[in-house]
């Protein structure tokens, strides 16, 4: 595979931004609530503008005309394909989807930056920072809704959501392990099932110490995309390295999402969510260490 050139990376990023704008546009057209609709319409404008900015500033940096076509599937960078056909999302759900998309994009561009150096690296780091900023803007809306009691995301509801997120992650690793033929990868994935079940139990226990009010019986949103990669290939010949890379992405996603939520709450609830974010981050770090060691040995 030939290495990704800066100009091609820029073209791919522009395609990703266009895909993000289309994604938000679809969600806007599927919403009848005027507040939700106008929120998504704002996001369409933000992403369209973002794409133009990347094209304008990026072409200046590389000093040449960018390739005509993207070489990677851009649709997974700043969208959650599973939500594409959702209709009439509630405002909180809409905010959740957008927060996830923005943080996912921030992670993607931060990783992309590391493939380059100099000005190009700085550029993609800046793109990543602007995605984080989009995320913060949305968090601000959610925070205000929570503060004023308009949100369905009470801390009790969030505790329930987190428990279900962890259980879904355990099922995700379980399903991967079952299909996997490589014994080392299989045993790593089985270990991850136990880790996620433990997380769910931890959240249940810790959640009781936070003043949550009642913890509802069900999650109020689709939780399956939080602690797993949005679209994961599931070949039966999954190697250990691929399993580690999938798990690493899943853990980082969860960490970022929990941290985003922690910024939307205050005091004890915020501390609890931050603590859970750290747990996910620690986890991601140990997987990353393993992966680095493996790659160095190879
Ligand atoms: Fe973007
Ligand atoms: Fe964005
Ligand atoms: Fe977890």
Short mmCIF file of C-alpha atoms and ligand atoms in Angstrom, two decimals:
data_model
loop_
_atom_site.label_atom_id
_atom_site.label_comp_id
_atom_site.label_asym_id
_atom_site.label_seq_id
_atom_site.Cartn_x
_atom_site.Cartn_y
_atom_site.Cartn_z
CA UNK A 1 0.00 0.00 0.00
CA UNK A 2 1.47 3.35 -0.94
CA UNK A 3 1.74 5.82 1.93
CA UNK A 4 -0.89 8.51 2.29
CA UNK A 5 0.33 11.80 0.85
CA UNK A 6 -0.65 15.09 2.53
CA UNK A 7 -2.73 16.14 -0.50
CA UNK A 8 -4.62 12.88 -0.52
CA UNK A 9 -5.20 13.10 3.23
CA UNK A 10 -6.64 16.57 2.67
CA UNK A 11 -8.96 15.36 -0.08
CA UNK A 12 -10.11 12.53 2.16
CA UNK A 13 -10.76 15.01 4.96
CA UNK A 14 -12.81 17.25 2.67
CA UNK A 15 -14.87 14.23 1.65
CA UNK A 16 -15.33 13.36 5.34
CA UNK A 17 -16.61 16.86 6.07
CA UNK A 18 -19.04 16.68 3.15
CA UNK A 19 -20.26 13.33 4.47
CA UNK A 20 -20.74 14.88 7.92
CA UNK A 21 -22.80 17.72 6.46
CA UNK A 22 -24.95 15.23 4.53
CA UNK A 23 -25.41 13.12 7.64
CA UNK A 24 -26.67 16.08 9.66
CA UNK A 25 -28.82 17.13 6.75
CA UNK A 26 -30.48 13.72 6.66
CA UNK A 27 -31.16 13.90 10.39
CA UNK A 28 -32.57 17.41 10.02
CA UNK A 29 -34.92 16.27 7.28
CA UNK A 30 -36.08 13.39 9.47
CA UNK A 31 -36.91 15.63 12.42
CA UNK A 32 -40.24 17.28 12.93
CA UNK A 33 -39.34 19.05 16.19
CA UNK A 34 -38.33 22.57 15.11
CA UNK A 35 -35.66 22.88 17.82
CA UNK A 36 -34.01 19.61 16.80
CA UNK A 37 -34.30 20.47 13.14
CA UNK A 38 -32.68 23.82 13.60
CA UNK A 39 -29.89 22.28 15.70
CA UNK A 40 -29.05 19.83 12.92
CA UNK A 41 -29.29 22.58 10.33
CA UNK A 42 -26.72 24.55 12.29
CA UNK A 43 -24.47 21.49 12.27
CA UNK A 44 -24.86 21.19 8.49
CA UNK A 45 -23.59 24.76 8.13
CA UNK A 46 -20.74 24.19 10.58
CA UNK A 47 -19.53 21.11 8.69
CA UNK A 48 -19.95 22.62 5.24
CA UNK A 49 -17.90 25.59 6.37
CA UNK A 50 -15.36 23.26 7.91
CA UNK A 51 -14.93 21.43 4.61
CA UNK A 52 -14.37 24.71 2.76
CA UNK A 53 -11.84 25.82 5.35
CA UNK A 54 -9.88 22.58 5.07
CA UNK A 55 -9.84 22.89 1.30
CA UNK A 56 -8.76 26.51 1.34
CA UNK A 57 -6.08 26.36 4.03
CA UNK A 58 -4.94 22.83 3.21
CA UNK A 59 -4.28 23.54 -0.48
CA UNK A 60 -2.19 26.52 0.55
CA UNK A 61 -0.02 24.32 2.75
CA UNK A 62 0.64 21.66 0.13
CA UNK A 63 0.84 24.26 -2.62
CA UNK A 64 -0.78 22.13 -5.27
CA UNK A 65 -4.14 21.11 -6.63
CA UNK A 66 -5.62 18.35 -4.50
CA UNK A 67 -6.45 14.97 -6.00
CA UNK A 68 -9.97 14.77 -7.39
CA UNK A 69 -11.17 11.82 -5.36
CA UNK A 70 -10.99 10.49 -1.84
CA UNK A 71 -9.29 7.13 -1.43
CA UNK A 72 -10.90 6.09 1.83
CA UNK A 73 -14.49 5.69 2.89
CA UNK A 74 -15.15 9.09 4.37
CA UNK A 75 -18.54 8.30 5.78
CA UNK A 76 -17.26 6.90 9.06
CA UNK A 77 -15.15 9.85 10.16
CA UNK A 78 -17.73 12.28 11.45
CA UNK A 79 -21.00 10.37 11.27
CA UNK A 80 -22.65 7.48 13.05
CA UNK A 81 -24.14 5.45 10.20
CA UNK A 82 -26.36 3.49 12.59
CA UNK A 83 -28.35 6.67 13.24
CA UNK A 84 -28.88 7.60 9.63
CA UNK A 85 -32.37 6.23 9.44
CA UNK A 86 -33.45 7.47 12.87
CA UNK A 87 -36.59 9.56 12.76
CA UNK A 88 -37.73 12.28 15.06
CA UNK A 89 -34.88 12.14 17.50
CA UNK A 90 -35.51 13.91 20.77
CA UNK A 91 -33.30 16.92 21.46
CA UNK A 92 -31.15 15.07 23.99
CA UNK A 93 -30.67 12.17 21.63
CA UNK A 94 -29.75 14.55 18.84
CA UNK A 95 -27.15 16.17 21.06
CA UNK A 96 -25.77 12.78 22.02
CA UNK A 97 -25.37 11.71 18.38
CA UNK A 98 -23.64 14.96 17.48
CA UNK A 99 -21.32 14.90 20.51
CA UNK A 100 -20.25 11.38 19.58
CA UNK A 101 -19.66 12.32 15.95
CA UNK A 102 -17.58 15.37 16.83
CA UNK A 103 -15.37 13.55 19.32
CA UNK A 104 -14.94 10.67 16.93
CA UNK A 105 -13.78 13.14 14.27
CA UNK A 106 -11.42 14.84 16.74
CA UNK A 107 -9.81 11.47 17.47
CA UNK A 108 -9.55 10.65 13.80
CA UNK A 109 -7.79 13.90 12.88
CA UNK A 110 -5.47 13.68 15.89
CA UNK A 111 -4.39 10.21 14.74
CA UNK A 112 -4.08 11.39 11.16
CA UNK A 113 -1.82 14.26 12.26
CA UNK A 114 0.67 11.74 13.66
CA UNK A 115 1.22 10.27 10.19
CA UNK A 116 2.81 13.53 9.07
CA UNK A 117 5.23 16.08 10.35
CA UNK A 118 5.81 19.80 10.14
CA UNK A 119 3.07 22.05 8.88
CA UNK A 120 0.82 19.23 7.78
CA UNK A 121 0.88 17.70 11.24
CA UNK A 122 0.08 21.06 12.78
CA UNK A 123 -2.74 21.55 10.32
CA UNK A 124 -4.46 18.26 11.15
CA UNK A 125 -3.95 18.92 14.84
CA UNK A 126 -5.78 22.19 14.35
CA UNK A 127 -8.57 20.39 12.48
CA UNK A 128 -8.81 17.97 15.40
CA UNK A 129 -9.01 20.91 17.82
CA UNK A 130 -11.84 22.46 15.86
CA UNK A 131 -13.76 19.18 16.03
CA UNK A 132 -13.27 19.19 19.79
CA UNK A 133 -14.59 22.73 19.77
CA UNK A 134 -17.70 21.61 17.89
CA UNK A 135 -18.05 18.96 20.59
CA UNK A 136 -17.78 21.60 23.35
CA UNK A 137 -20.37 23.76 21.67
CA UNK A 138 -22.84 20.88 21.76
CA UNK A 139 -21.89 20.00 25.32
CA UNK A 140 -22.72 23.57 26.24
CA UNK A 141 -26.28 23.12 24.98
CA UNK A 142 -26.64 19.84 26.83
CA UNK A 143 -25.15 21.30 30.02
CA UNK A 144 -27.65 24.12 29.99
CA UNK A 145 -30.55 21.73 29.44
CA UNK A 146 -29.34 19.60 32.35
CA UNK A 147 -28.84 22.62 34.60
CA UNK A 148 -32.31 23.91 33.94
CA UNK A 149 -33.94 20.50 34.32
CA UNK A 150 -35.11 20.33 30.69
CA UNK A 151 -32.99 17.34 29.83
CA UNK A 152 -34.00 13.69 29.96
CA UNK A 153 -30.34 13.05 30.81
CA UNK A 154 -30.64 13.09 34.56
CA UNK A 155 -27.62 11.63 36.33
CA UNK A 156 -29.74 8.56 37.20
CA UNK A 157 -30.51 8.10 33.52
CA UNK A 158 -26.84 8.53 32.62
CA UNK A 159 -25.84 5.88 35.18
CA UNK A 160 -28.31 3.50 33.54
CA UNK A 161 -27.00 4.39 30.08
CA UNK A 162 -23.41 3.75 31.17
CA UNK A 163 -24.31 0.35 32.61
CA UNK A 164 -25.95 -0.57 29.32
CA UNK A 165 -23.00 0.81 27.34
CA UNK A 166 -20.62 -1.43 29.29
CA UNK A 167 -22.88 -4.45 28.86
CA UNK A 168 -23.12 -3.78 25.13
CA UNK A 169 -19.31 -3.56 25.00
CA UNK A 170 -19.07 -6.92 26.77
CA UNK A 171 -21.45 -8.43 24.19
CA UNK A 172 -19.43 -6.86 21.39
CA UNK A 173 -16.18 -8.45 22.58
CA UNK A 174 -18.01 -11.71 23.26
CA UNK A 175 -19.35 -11.86 19.71
CA UNK A 176 -15.89 -11.08 18.30
CA UNK A 177 -14.26 -13.74 20.51
CA UNK A 178 -16.76 -16.34 19.42
CA UNK A 179 -16.02 -15.81 15.75
CA UNK A 180 -12.30 -15.54 16.17
CA UNK A 181 -10.08 -18.52 15.35
CA UNK A 182 -6.71 -17.18 16.49
CA UNK A 183 -6.21 -18.47 20.07
CA UNK A 184 -4.26 -15.43 21.36
CA UNK A 185 -6.77 -12.98 19.93
CA UNK A 186 -9.62 -15.08 21.26
CA UNK A 187 -8.27 -15.11 24.77
CA UNK A 188 -7.58 -11.35 24.69
CA UNK A 189 -11.17 -10.72 23.59
CA UNK A 190 -12.55 -13.02 26.25
CA UNK A 191 -10.55 -11.06 28.79
CA UNK A 192 -12.18 -7.88 27.48
CA UNK A 193 -15.62 -9.38 28.08
CA UNK A 194 -14.73 -9.79 31.75
CA UNK A 195 -13.30 -6.26 31.93
CA UNK A 196 -16.48 -4.74 30.53
CA UNK A 197 -18.71 -6.76 32.81
CA UNK A 198 -16.61 -5.53 35.69
CA UNK A 199 -17.04 -1.92 34.48
CA UNK A 200 -20.81 -2.37 34.40
CA UNK A 201 -20.74 -3.69 37.97
CA UNK A 202 -18.44 -0.85 39.08
CA UNK A 203 -20.75 1.75 37.60
CA UNK A 204 -23.70 0.17 39.30
CA UNK A 205 -21.90 0.26 42.65
CA UNK A 206 -20.39 3.75 42.26
CA UNK A 207 -23.60 5.12 40.80
CA UNK A 208 -25.35 4.30 44.06
CA UNK A 209 -23.03 6.67 45.91
CA UNK A 210 -23.89 9.58 43.65
CA UNK A 211 -27.14 11.33 44.38
CA UNK A 212 -28.88 10.01 41.37
CA UNK A 213 -32.48 9.92 42.38
CA UNK A 214 -34.05 6.96 40.78
CA UNK A 215 -32.01 4.90 38.29
CA UNK A 216 -34.37 4.07 35.42
CA UNK A 217 -34.65 0.52 34.18
CA UNK A 218 -33.77 1.29 30.58
CA UNK A 219 -31.27 3.38 28.68
CA UNK A 220 -32.84 6.35 26.92
CA UNK A 221 -30.66 6.05 23.86
CA UNK A 222 -29.05 3.55 21.57
CA UNK A 223 -25.91 2.62 23.44
CA UNK A 224 -24.23 0.19 21.13
CA UNK A 225 -22.00 2.67 19.35
CA UNK A 226 -20.35 4.21 22.39
CA UNK A 227 -17.78 1.62 23.41
CA UNK A 228 -17.22 -0.11 20.11
CA UNK A 229 -15.99 1.02 16.74
CA UNK A 230 -18.93 2.26 14.64
CA UNK A 231 -18.36 -0.14 11.84
CA UNK A 232 -16.13 -3.04 12.60
CA UNK A 233 -15.06 -5.70 10.21
CA UNK A 234 -15.56 -9.11 11.74
CA UNK A 235 -13.41 -11.52 9.82
CA UNK A 236 -13.13 -14.89 11.52
CA UNK A 237 -9.40 -14.77 11.06
CA UNK A 238 -9.05 -11.84 13.38
CA UNK A 239 -5.43 -11.49 14.40
CA UNK A 240 -4.36 -10.36 17.83
CA UNK A 241 -3.11 -7.07 16.44
CA UNK A 242 -6.44 -6.26 14.77
CA UNK A 243 -8.33 -7.19 17.94
CA UNK A 244 -6.10 -4.89 19.96
CA UNK A 245 -6.58 -2.06 17.49
CA UNK A 246 -10.38 -2.47 17.59
CA UNK A 247 -10.39 -2.57 21.37
CA UNK A 248 -8.14 0.48 21.56
CA UNK A 249 -10.54 2.49 19.45
CA UNK A 250 -13.51 1.29 21.47
CA UNK A 251 -11.90 2.24 24.80
CA UNK A 252 -10.83 5.66 23.57
CA UNK A 253 -14.33 6.35 22.30
CA UNK A 254 -15.82 5.45 25.64
CA UNK A 255 -13.30 7.61 27.51
CA UNK A 256 -14.03 10.64 25.36
CA UNK A 257 -17.75 10.21 25.61
CA UNK A 258 -17.71 9.84 29.40
CA UNK A 259 -15.50 12.89 29.70
CA UNK A 260 -17.83 14.89 27.45
CA UNK A 261 -20.72 13.89 29.71
CA UNK A 262 -18.75 14.78 32.83
CA UNK A 263 -18.44 18.34 31.49
CA UNK A 264 -22.22 18.53 31.27
CA UNK A 265 -22.80 17.81 34.94
CA UNK A 266 -21.55 19.40 38.12
CA UNK A 267 -20.04 18.31 41.42
CA UNK A 268 -20.39 14.67 42.45
CA UNK A 269 -21.95 13.55 39.18
CA UNK A 270 -19.16 15.21 37.19
CA UNK A 271 -16.53 13.52 39.41
CA UNK A 272 -18.16 10.15 38.97
CA UNK A 273 -18.19 10.50 35.18
CA UNK A 274 -14.62 11.78 35.11
CA UNK A 275 -13.57 8.79 37.18
CA UNK A 276 -15.21 6.45 34.67
CA UNK A 277 -13.52 8.30 31.81
CA UNK A 278 -10.16 7.74 33.52
CA UNK A 279 -10.91 4.05 33.88
CA UNK A 280 -11.52 3.83 30.13
CA UNK A 281 -8.40 5.87 29.39
CA UNK A 282 -6.23 3.63 31.59
CA UNK A 283 -7.55 0.76 29.74
CA UNK A 284 -6.86 2.27 26.36
CA UNK A 285 -3.30 3.01 27.51
CA UNK A 286 -2.59 -0.57 28.51
CA UNK A 287 -3.95 -1.84 25.20
CA UNK A 288 -1.83 0.72 23.39
CA UNK A 289 1.29 -0.45 25.26
CA UNK A 290 0.60 -4.01 24.26
CA UNK A 291 0.09 -2.98 20.68
CA UNK A 292 3.28 -0.94 20.58
CA UNK A 293 5.27 -3.82 22.03
CA UNK A 294 3.77 -6.22 19.55
CA UNK A 295 4.58 -3.96 16.64
CA UNK A 296 8.13 -3.47 17.88
CA UNK A 297 8.63 -7.25 18.15
CA UNK A 298 7.26 -7.84 14.67
FE1 LIG B 1 -15.91 18.55 10.73
FE1 LIG B 2 -17.36 18.88 13.39
FE1 LIG B 3 -15.65 -0.10 29.67
#
